Amino acid sequence: MHFSKKCSVFKVVLSALLIVALLQLLYLSFLSKLHGKQQLYKYSELFGSRKSANQGEKNPRREHLRYSLSTGGIFDGSGQYRVYKNLIKSDFSTNQKPGADPRSHQLALATHTTINNLHHLSSLLERWKNPLSVAIFANGQDVKFATAFVYALSLFCPQVQALVDFHLVCLSGEMASFPDQDREHFSGLEEMGCSGVFAKLESNRNKYKNYAIGNNVSYPNNLLRNVARSGTDAAYILVIDIDMLPSASLHHQFVTMLMRREPAADEVLVLPAFEIRHTRKMPATKAELVQLYQVGEVRPFYDELCPRCQASTNYSQWVNLASRGSGPLEVAYTINWADPWEPFYIGARTVPLYDENFRQYGFNRISQACELHIAGYRFSVLSNAFVVHRGFKVQGEFHSRKDEENRKNRMLFRSFKESLKAKYPNSPRRC
């Protein structure tokens, strides 16, 4: 009898424990489904899935992205790359009206990158604060990620939304698509906000080194430069790499200069290029830059790798100009181009495009500078403006195939120079 009572009590306790465990499982299942619905709703708000609760609402930015992707893009001249131009358009570009004050869009900045370096856009935009055209190259899984990230940036970052036009380039055999099926990767972006999206981008920064994208994929730097250039309606364009910064107030100084003096049709305006030690804060003004230059914390761009590539800038003359950055922006002196100078410059949108046969490392910018020279352009150096690359360029930081690519592009450069003789038969100049 005593044993029977004990057995009954045990059964009751066991049954109670089983009921509690079952209730906990049901509760956890309910929470999981609720969380899933919340995430789906948030994802629907972000990417507009068909299950969105607000099916009647239209998001113009999302609709433009859908339309851009639905076109399938266009092939580049080689047929090896697919280009989605104006994948995301800024409010500035969208709202440009005929007859508007032309000074409002006199100068735009154009740049190019992979998503590996897209996090640099944050500091670039913070410094520039004006229209910016960004061409992004992606391949494989990165095509999907790039599409989602630029859309998220355009939604959650007011300055990006206002000023940045995004263009996407991928291999011709790949196609970008609207990221409807990837909420596990992107449903948290709306909770992160702008800084969170950039932080997630920065976590990709060490995915691969320089041009070492993998699978024998060539980074089409000159195609990207041309896409970014043609993606803006500005009268003048400054093309730089995304890990560089221009001097502060350059846009305002340039527009003010235009009121006094417009560049000649055959003139480009050179910004001396520097590189700064990683640990140093990026200088905003010429006075700050010169201070760092004098103590060796700033040096000419590519000073260790190719000192001749920027030597024509005449850094000592520029640093010792009487104004030292205190006066208005003006042309300080004019230089005759000499091989292998590859300056960064502000040029009219009519200057020759970059030759898109150059890819990967070597001769991609110098080839365009060479063509400007043969076409009769003169190179005028600006007094107080400059660009700075973040970090010193050193040999050990480059990918393993750098020298091989440089040799290949050197041979291409020789044939390119021959083609310029036919393109400009009356020019007395040679590279």
Short mmCIF file of C-alpha atoms in Angstrom, two decimals:
data_model
loop_
_atom_site.label_atom_id
_atom_site.label_comp_id
_atom_site.label_asym_id
_atom_site.label_seq_id
_atom_site.Cartn_x
_atom_site.Cartn_y
_atom_site.Cartn_z
CA MET A 1 0.00 0.00 0.00
CA HIS A 2 2.81 2.39 0.98
CA PHE A 3 4.67 1.52 -2.18
CA SER A 4 1.52 2.12 -4.24
CA LYS A 5 1.13 5.63 -2.77
CA LYS A 6 4.75 6.46 -3.55
CA CYS A 7 4.28 5.28 -7.11
CA SER A 8 1.16 7.44 -7.52
CA VAL A 9 2.96 10.53 -6.19
CA PHE A 10 5.86 9.87 -8.56
CA LYS A 11 3.46 9.61 -11.50
CA VAL A 12 1.79 12.89 -10.57
CA VAL A 13 5.14 14.71 -10.25
CA LEU A 14 6.35 13.21 -13.52
CA SER A 15 3.14 14.21 -15.27
CA ALA A 16 3.41 17.74 -13.88
CA LEU A 17 7.01 18.03 -15.07
CA LEU A 18 6.03 16.80 -18.52
CA ILE A 19 3.17 19.32 -18.68
CA VAL A 20 5.53 22.15 -17.64
CA ALA A 21 8.10 21.08 -20.24
CA LEU A 22 5.40 20.92 -22.90
CA LEU A 23 4.14 24.38 -21.98
CA GLN A 24 7.70 25.76 -22.16
CA LEU A 25 8.15 24.23 -25.60
CA LEU A 26 4.86 25.73 -26.77
CA TYR A 27 5.85 29.13 -25.34
CA LEU A 28 9.27 29.04 -27.01
CA SER A 29 7.66 28.02 -30.28
CA PHE A 30 5.24 30.92 -29.99
CA LEU A 31 8.07 33.38 -29.27
CA SER A 32 10.06 32.03 -32.20
CA LYS A 33 7.13 32.45 -34.58
CA LEU A 34 6.41 35.91 -33.20
CA HIS A 35 10.06 36.92 -33.62
CA GLY A 36 10.02 35.49 -37.15
CA LYS A 37 6.91 37.51 -38.00
CA GLN A 38 8.48 40.65 -36.54
CA GLN A 39 11.67 40.07 -38.53
CA LEU A 40 9.65 39.36 -41.68
CA TYR A 41 7.70 42.56 -41.15
CA LYS A 42 10.90 44.55 -40.63
CA TYR A 43 12.47 42.89 -43.64
CA SER A 44 9.34 43.67 -45.64
CA GLU A 45 9.67 47.31 -44.67
CA LEU A 46 13.27 47.25 -45.85
CA PHE A 47 13.05 45.16 -49.00
CA GLY A 48 9.32 45.15 -49.72
CA SER A 49 8.61 41.45 -49.81
CA ARG A 50 5.28 40.31 -51.20
CA LYS A 51 4.11 39.54 -47.66
CA SER A 52 4.52 43.13 -46.56
CA ALA A 53 1.74 44.38 -44.35
CA ASN A 54 1.73 47.65 -46.25
CA GLN A 55 1.17 46.31 -49.74
CA GLY A 56 -0.53 49.50 -50.89
CA GLU A 57 2.43 51.73 -50.00
CA LYS A 58 4.97 52.61 -52.66
CA ASN A 59 8.63 53.24 -51.84
CA PRO A 60 10.06 55.26 -54.77
CA ARG A 61 13.64 54.27 -53.94
CA ARG A 62 12.73 50.60 -53.83
CA GLU A 63 10.72 50.85 -57.04
CA HIS A 64 13.64 52.55 -58.81
CA LEU A 65 15.98 49.80 -57.63
CA ARG A 66 13.56 47.12 -58.84
CA TYR A 67 13.29 48.84 -62.22
CA SER A 68 17.08 49.26 -62.56
CA LEU A 69 17.60 45.59 -61.83
CA SER A 70 14.79 44.49 -64.15
CA THR A 71 16.59 46.05 -67.13
CA GLY A 72 19.38 43.50 -66.79
CA GLY A 73 21.97 46.27 -67.15
CA ILE A 74 24.09 46.78 -70.26
CA PHE A 75 27.31 45.11 -71.41
CA ASP A 76 30.56 47.05 -71.58
CA GLY A 77 32.50 47.31 -74.84
CA SER A 78 34.38 44.07 -74.21
CA GLY A 79 31.21 42.10 -73.43
CA GLN A 80 32.87 40.77 -70.27
CA TYR A 81 31.11 43.01 -67.77
CA ARG A 82 27.52 43.95 -66.99
CA VAL A 83 26.85 47.55 -65.93
CA TYR A 84 23.87 48.72 -63.87
CA LYS A 85 24.02 52.49 -64.17
CA ASN A 86 22.20 54.59 -61.56
CA LEU A 87 21.23 51.53 -59.56
CA ILE A 88 20.44 53.99 -56.75
CA LYS A 89 19.90 57.67 -57.52
CA SER A 90 20.43 60.40 -54.95
CA ASP A 91 17.78 62.96 -54.08
CA PHE A 92 20.10 65.56 -55.62
CA SER A 93 20.14 63.79 -59.00
CA THR A 94 16.44 62.98 -58.89
CA ASN A 95 15.41 66.55 -58.08
CA GLN A 96 17.68 68.38 -60.55
CA LYS A 97 15.43 70.69 -62.56
CA PRO A 98 16.08 72.36 -65.92
CA GLY A 99 17.05 75.98 -65.44
CA ALA A 100 18.40 75.44 -61.91
CA ASP A 101 21.42 77.46 -60.78
CA PRO A 102 24.33 75.77 -62.63
CA ARG A 103 26.66 76.50 -59.73
CA SER A 104 24.73 73.98 -57.64
CA HIS A 105 26.22 71.17 -59.73
CA GLN A 106 29.51 72.47 -61.01
CA LEU A 107 31.74 69.85 -59.41
CA ALA A 108 31.13 66.20 -58.50
CA LEU A 109 33.43 63.59 -57.10
CA ALA A 110 33.62 60.17 -58.80
CA THR A 111 35.13 57.06 -57.25
CA HIS A 112 35.19 53.26 -57.51
CA THR A 113 35.50 50.31 -55.15
CA THR A 114 34.51 46.78 -54.19
CA ILE A 115 32.39 46.21 -51.08
CA ASN A 116 35.70 45.37 -49.41
CA ASN A 117 36.45 49.11 -49.30
CA LEU A 118 32.95 50.60 -49.42
CA HIS A 119 33.18 51.50 -45.72
CA HIS A 120 35.52 54.36 -46.75
CA LEU A 121 32.46 56.09 -48.20
CA SER A 122 31.53 57.28 -44.71
CA SER A 123 34.64 59.43 -44.17
CA LEU A 124 34.73 60.50 -47.83
CA LEU A 125 31.17 61.80 -47.71
CA GLU A 126 31.76 63.45 -44.34
CA ARG A 127 34.64 65.39 -45.89
CA TRP A 128 33.10 66.06 -49.31
CA LYS A 129 29.44 66.87 -48.45
CA ASN A 130 28.52 67.30 -52.13
CA PRO A 131 27.39 65.15 -55.10
CA LEU A 132 29.27 61.87 -55.32
CA SER A 133 29.13 59.09 -57.94
CA VAL A 134 30.27 55.62 -56.82
CA ALA A 135 30.87 52.65 -59.13
CA ILE A 136 31.06 49.31 -57.31
CA PHE A 137 32.49 46.08 -58.72
CA ALA A 138 31.17 42.82 -57.31
CA ASN A 139 31.32 39.19 -58.31
CA GLY A 140 29.80 35.98 -57.00
CA GLN A 141 27.98 36.34 -53.68
CA ASP A 142 29.15 39.96 -53.44
CA VAL A 143 26.72 40.97 -56.22
CA LYS A 144 23.85 40.18 -53.87
CA PHE A 145 25.54 41.81 -50.88
CA ALA A 146 26.45 44.97 -52.80
CA THR A 147 22.86 45.40 -54.01
CA ALA A 148 21.46 45.03 -50.50
CA PHE A 149 24.05 47.24 -48.84
CA VAL A 150 23.76 50.19 -51.21
CA TYR A 151 19.99 50.05 -50.83
CA ALA A 152 20.31 49.97 -47.04
CA LEU A 153 22.75 52.91 -47.13
CA SER A 154 20.37 54.90 -49.30
CA LEU A 155 17.52 54.24 -46.86
CA PHE A 156 19.18 54.75 -43.49
CA CYS A 157 21.92 57.34 -44.17
CA PRO A 158 20.45 60.80 -44.89
CA GLN A 159 23.66 62.15 -46.49
CA VAL A 160 23.98 59.09 -48.74
CA GLN A 161 20.33 59.42 -49.69
CA ALA A 162 20.79 63.09 -50.49
CA LEU A 163 24.07 63.04 -52.41
CA VAL A 164 25.31 59.61 -53.57
CA ASP A 165 24.55 57.89 -56.89
CA PHE A 166 25.47 54.19 -56.95
CA HIS A 167 26.36 52.14 -60.03
CA LEU A 168 27.08 48.40 -60.06
CA VAL A 169 29.41 46.42 -62.33
CA CYS A 170 29.63 42.63 -62.33
CA LEU A 171 30.76 39.91 -64.73
CA SER A 172 28.55 39.57 -67.80
CA GLY A 173 27.52 36.06 -66.80
CA GLU A 174 26.14 37.29 -63.48
CA MET A 175 23.01 39.31 -62.79
CA ALA A 176 22.05 41.41 -59.81
CA SER A 177 18.63 40.76 -58.27
CA PHE A 178 16.46 42.30 -55.62
CA PRO A 179 17.42 40.69 -52.27
CA ASP A 180 13.98 39.28 -51.43
CA GLN A 181 15.24 35.92 -50.20
CA ASP A 182 18.03 36.98 -47.85
CA ARG A 183 16.38 38.27 -44.72
CA GLU A 184 18.64 36.16 -42.50
CA HIS A 185 21.54 38.36 -43.67
CA PHE A 186 19.84 41.73 -43.85
CA SER A 187 16.82 41.83 -41.56
CA GLY A 188 18.91 43.46 -38.82
CA LEU A 189 20.06 46.39 -40.93
CA GLU A 190 17.04 48.52 -40.12
CA GLU A 191 17.83 48.14 -36.40
CA MET A 192 21.46 49.17 -36.91
CA GLY A 193 20.79 52.48 -38.62
CA CYS A 194 23.38 54.24 -40.77
CA SER A 195 26.39 53.72 -38.48
CA GLY A 196 25.49 50.05 -38.09
CA VAL A 197 25.36 49.46 -41.84
CA PHE A 198 28.80 51.05 -42.25
CA ALA A 199 30.07 48.95 -39.32
CA LYS A 200 28.84 45.80 -41.04
CA LEU A 201 30.58 46.92 -44.24
CA GLU A 202 33.80 47.50 -42.32
CA SER A 203 33.69 43.91 -41.10
CA ASN A 204 34.26 42.94 -44.77
CA ARG A 205 37.36 45.10 -45.14
CA ASN A 206 39.90 42.25 -44.91
CA LYS A 207 38.00 39.88 -47.17
CA TYR A 208 40.72 40.09 -49.83
CA LYS A 209 43.81 42.19 -50.50
CA ASN A 210 43.89 44.96 -53.12
CA TYR A 211 43.11 43.41 -56.52
CA ALA A 212 43.26 39.79 -55.31
CA ILE A 213 39.52 39.15 -55.74
CA GLY A 214 40.01 35.48 -56.61
CA ASN A 215 39.01 33.03 -59.35
CA ASN A 216 41.09 34.96 -61.90
CA VAL A 217 38.59 37.84 -61.79
CA SER A 218 40.03 41.11 -63.08
CA TYR A 219 39.15 44.36 -61.33
CA PRO A 220 38.08 46.72 -64.17
CA ASN A 221 39.32 49.97 -62.62
CA ASN A 222 39.14 52.11 -65.76
CA LEU A 223 35.68 50.84 -66.68
CA LEU A 224 34.57 51.72 -63.15
CA ARG A 225 36.10 55.20 -63.39
CA ASN A 226 34.23 55.80 -66.65
CA VAL A 227 30.96 54.51 -65.21
CA ALA A 228 31.30 56.79 -62.17
CA ARG A 229 32.23 59.75 -64.39
CA SER A 230 29.33 59.28 -66.77
CA GLY A 231 27.00 58.76 -63.82
CA THR A 232 27.04 62.45 -62.93
CA ASP A 233 25.80 65.52 -64.82
CA ALA A 234 28.33 67.86 -63.20
CA ALA A 235 30.26 70.21 -65.47
CA TYR A 236 33.56 69.27 -63.76
CA ILE A 237 34.59 65.99 -62.15
CA LEU A 238 37.31 64.91 -59.74
CA VAL A 239 38.11 61.18 -59.98
CA ILE A 240 39.89 59.65 -56.97
CA ASP A 241 40.20 56.29 -55.25
CA ILE A 242 37.73 55.66 -52.43
CA ASP A 243 40.45 55.49 -49.76
CA MET A 244 41.56 59.06 -50.50
CA LEU A 245 40.19 62.35 -49.18
CA PRO A 246 40.24 65.77 -50.86
CA SER A 247 41.09 68.89 -48.88
CA ALA A 248 38.20 70.33 -46.90
CA SER A 249 36.04 73.02 -48.54
CA LEU A 250 37.38 72.10 -51.99
CA HIS A 251 33.92 72.22 -53.57
CA HIS A 252 33.17 75.69 -52.21
CA GLN A 253 36.64 76.99 -53.11
CA PHE A 254 36.38 75.63 -56.65
CA VAL A 255 32.92 77.10 -57.29
CA THR A 256 34.18 80.46 -55.96
CA MET A 257 37.20 80.24 -58.25
CA LEU A 258 34.94 79.63 -61.25
CA MET A 259 33.34 83.04 -60.67
CA ARG A 260 36.76 84.63 -61.23
CA ARG A 261 38.30 82.22 -63.74
CA GLU A 262 36.99 79.25 -65.69
CA PRO A 263 39.48 76.59 -66.84
CA ALA A 264 40.37 76.69 -70.52
CA ALA A 265 38.89 73.98 -72.73
CA ASP A 266 42.31 72.30 -72.94
CA GLU A 267 43.20 72.58 -69.24
CA VAL A 268 42.93 70.24 -66.26
CA LEU A 269 43.49 71.38 -62.68
CA VAL A 270 45.92 69.21 -60.74
CA LEU A 271 45.61 68.45 -57.02
CA PRO A 272 48.97 67.37 -55.54
CA ALA A 273 48.59 63.83 -54.14
CA PHE A 274 49.98 62.71 -50.79
CA GLU A 275 49.84 59.69 -48.50
CA ILE A 276 49.70 59.79 -44.71
CA ARG A 277 50.85 57.41 -42.00
CA HIS A 278 47.95 55.19 -40.86
CA THR A 279 48.06 56.45 -37.28
CA ARG A 280 47.71 60.11 -38.21
CA LYS A 281 44.50 62.12 -38.54
CA MET A 282 43.72 63.13 -42.11
CA PRO A 283 44.61 66.82 -42.66
CA ALA A 284 41.79 69.14 -43.70
CA THR A 285 43.78 72.20 -44.80
CA LYS A 286 47.07 72.87 -46.57
CA ALA A 287 48.55 74.32 -43.38
CA GLU A 288 47.83 71.08 -41.51
CA LEU A 289 49.19 68.99 -44.37
CA VAL A 290 52.42 71.00 -44.67
CA GLN A 291 53.08 70.60 -40.94
CA LEU A 292 52.81 66.82 -41.25
CA TYR A 293 54.83 66.84 -44.48
CA GLN A 294 57.72 68.64 -42.81
CA VAL A 295 58.03 65.98 -40.08
CA GLY A 296 57.70 63.01 -42.45
CA GLU A 297 54.21 61.92 -41.40
CA VAL A 298 52.92 62.87 -44.88
CA ARG A 299 54.84 62.19 -48.08
CA PRO A 300 54.20 62.30 -51.85
CA PHE A 301 51.82 59.62 -53.10
CA TYR A 302 53.63 56.41 -54.15
CA ASP A 303 56.88 57.86 -52.76
CA GLU A 304 58.32 54.43 -51.95
CA LEU A 305 56.93 52.45 -54.89
CA CYS A 306 57.29 54.89 -57.80
CA PRO A 307 58.71 58.31 -56.86
CA ARG A 308 58.83 59.34 -60.53
CA CYS A 309 55.06 58.76 -60.89
CA GLN A 310 54.29 61.99 -59.00
CA ALA A 311 57.62 63.86 -59.22
CA SER A 312 56.38 66.22 -61.96
CA THR A 313 53.99 67.79 -59.44
CA ASN A 314 57.03 69.62 -57.99
CA TYR A 315 56.15 69.18 -54.33
CA SER A 316 58.82 71.54 -53.00
CA GLN A 317 57.47 74.39 -55.12
CA TRP A 318 53.88 73.69 -54.05
CA VAL A 319 54.72 73.39 -50.34
CA ASN A 320 56.67 76.65 -50.40
CA LEU A 321 54.10 78.78 -52.21
CA ALA A 322 53.74 82.16 -50.52
CA SER A 323 50.04 81.65 -49.76
CA ARG A 324 50.58 78.44 -47.71
CA GLY A 325 46.84 77.81 -47.98
CA SER A 326 45.59 81.12 -46.65
CA GLY A 327 44.44 82.68 -49.92
CA PRO A 328 41.71 81.82 -52.41
CA LEU A 329 42.04 78.80 -54.66
CA GLU A 330 43.92 79.64 -57.86
CA VAL A 331 46.29 78.18 -60.41
CA ALA A 332 49.79 78.32 -58.94
CA TYR A 333 51.83 77.07 -61.91
CA THR A 334 51.53 74.99 -65.09
CA ILE A 335 53.52 71.85 -65.85
CA ASN A 336 54.37 70.05 -69.05
CA TRP A 337 53.41 66.39 -68.73
CA ALA A 338 56.28 63.90 -68.60
CA ASP A 339 56.23 60.11 -68.44
CA PRO A 340 55.33 58.52 -65.97
CA TRP A 341 53.34 61.29 -64.24
CA GLU A 342 49.78 60.25 -63.29
CA PRO A 343 48.17 63.24 -61.57
CA PHE A 344 44.78 63.51 -59.92
CA TYR A 345 42.88 66.44 -61.39
CA ILE A 346 39.60 68.26 -61.81
CA GLY A 347 38.58 68.12 -65.45
CA ALA A 348 35.60 69.00 -67.60
CA ARG A 349 33.28 66.12 -68.39
CA THR A 350 34.52 66.38 -72.00
CA VAL A 351 38.07 65.16 -71.25
CA PRO A 352 38.92 61.78 -72.83
CA LEU A 353 37.69 58.71 -70.98
CA TYR A 354 39.97 56.12 -69.41
CA ASP A 355 40.99 53.22 -71.65
CA GLU A 356 38.99 50.25 -70.40
CA ASN A 357 41.46 47.64 -71.67
CA PHE A 358 43.58 48.39 -68.60
CA ARG A 359 42.55 46.27 -65.62
CA GLN A 360 44.13 45.20 -62.36
CA TYR A 361 47.47 46.81 -61.42
CA GLY A 362 49.55 49.14 -63.55
CA PHE A 363 49.26 51.88 -66.19
CA ASN A 364 45.51 52.42 -65.81
CA ARG A 365 45.73 56.12 -64.87
CA ILE A 366 48.98 56.99 -66.64
CA SER A 367 47.48 55.87 -69.95
CA GLN A 368 44.75 58.49 -69.60
CA ALA A 369 47.24 61.21 -68.56
CA CYS A 370 49.32 60.30 -71.62
CA GLU A 371 46.28 60.74 -73.87
CA LEU A 372 45.49 64.13 -72.34
CA HIS A 373 49.03 65.21 -73.10
CA ILE A 374 48.89 64.08 -76.73
CA ALA A 375 45.41 65.63 -77.12
CA GLY A 376 46.95 69.02 -76.23
CA TYR A 377 45.89 69.45 -72.61
CA ARG A 378 47.91 71.48 -70.13
CA PHE A 379 48.25 70.60 -66.46
CA SER A 380 47.72 73.51 -64.05
CA VAL A 381 48.47 72.90 -60.38
CA LEU A 382 46.05 74.40 -57.85
CA SER A 383 47.48 76.44 -54.98
CA ASN A 384 45.66 75.16 -51.90
CA ALA A 385 43.85 71.96 -52.91
CA PHE A 386 45.17 68.42 -52.50
CA VAL A 387 44.20 64.76 -52.09
CA VAL A 388 45.52 62.39 -49.42
CA HIS A 389 45.65 58.60 -49.45
CA ARG A 390 45.00 56.88 -46.13
CA GLY A 391 48.20 55.01 -45.24
CA PHE A 392 51.67 54.73 -46.78
CA LYS A 393 51.91 52.59 -49.91
CA VAL A 394 54.58 49.92 -49.30
CA GLN A 395 55.73 46.90 -51.26
CA GLY A 396 54.58 44.18 -48.85
CA GLU A 397 50.93 45.21 -48.92
CA PHE A 398 50.31 44.24 -52.54
CA HIS A 399 48.89 41.01 -53.90
CA SER A 400 51.21 38.33 -55.27
CA ARG A 401 50.46 38.94 -58.96
CA LYS A 402 51.16 42.70 -58.91
CA ASP A 403 54.46 42.50 -60.83
CA GLU A 404 53.05 40.09 -63.41
CA GLU A 405 50.07 42.40 -64.01
CA ASN A 406 52.37 45.40 -64.26
CA ARG A 407 54.44 43.69 -66.97
CA LYS A 408 51.32 42.75 -68.90
CA ASN A 409 49.92 46.28 -68.73
CA ARG A 410 53.30 47.76 -69.71
CA MET A 411 53.06 45.84 -72.98
CA LEU A 412 49.48 47.06 -73.39
CA PHE A 413 50.64 50.63 -72.74
CA ARG A 414 53.12 50.40 -75.60
CA SER A 415 50.41 49.40 -78.06
CA PHE A 416 48.10 52.05 -76.55
CA LYS A 417 50.68 54.76 -77.30
CA GLU A 418 50.88 53.57 -80.89
CA SER A 419 47.10 53.82 -81.21
CA LEU A 420 47.22 57.44 -80.00
CA LYS A 421 49.36 58.36 -83.00
CA ALA A 422 46.49 57.34 -85.25
CA LYS A 423 43.87 58.96 -83.03
CA TYR A 424 45.73 62.32 -82.92
CA PRO A 425 47.69 62.36 -86.22
CA ASN A 426 48.34 66.11 -86.08
CA SER A 427 49.71 66.19 -82.55
CA PRO A 428 53.45 66.88 -82.23
CA ARG A 429 53.44 65.42 -78.72
CA ARG A 430 54.49 61.92 -77.72
CA CYS A 431 54.43 59.91 -74.50
#
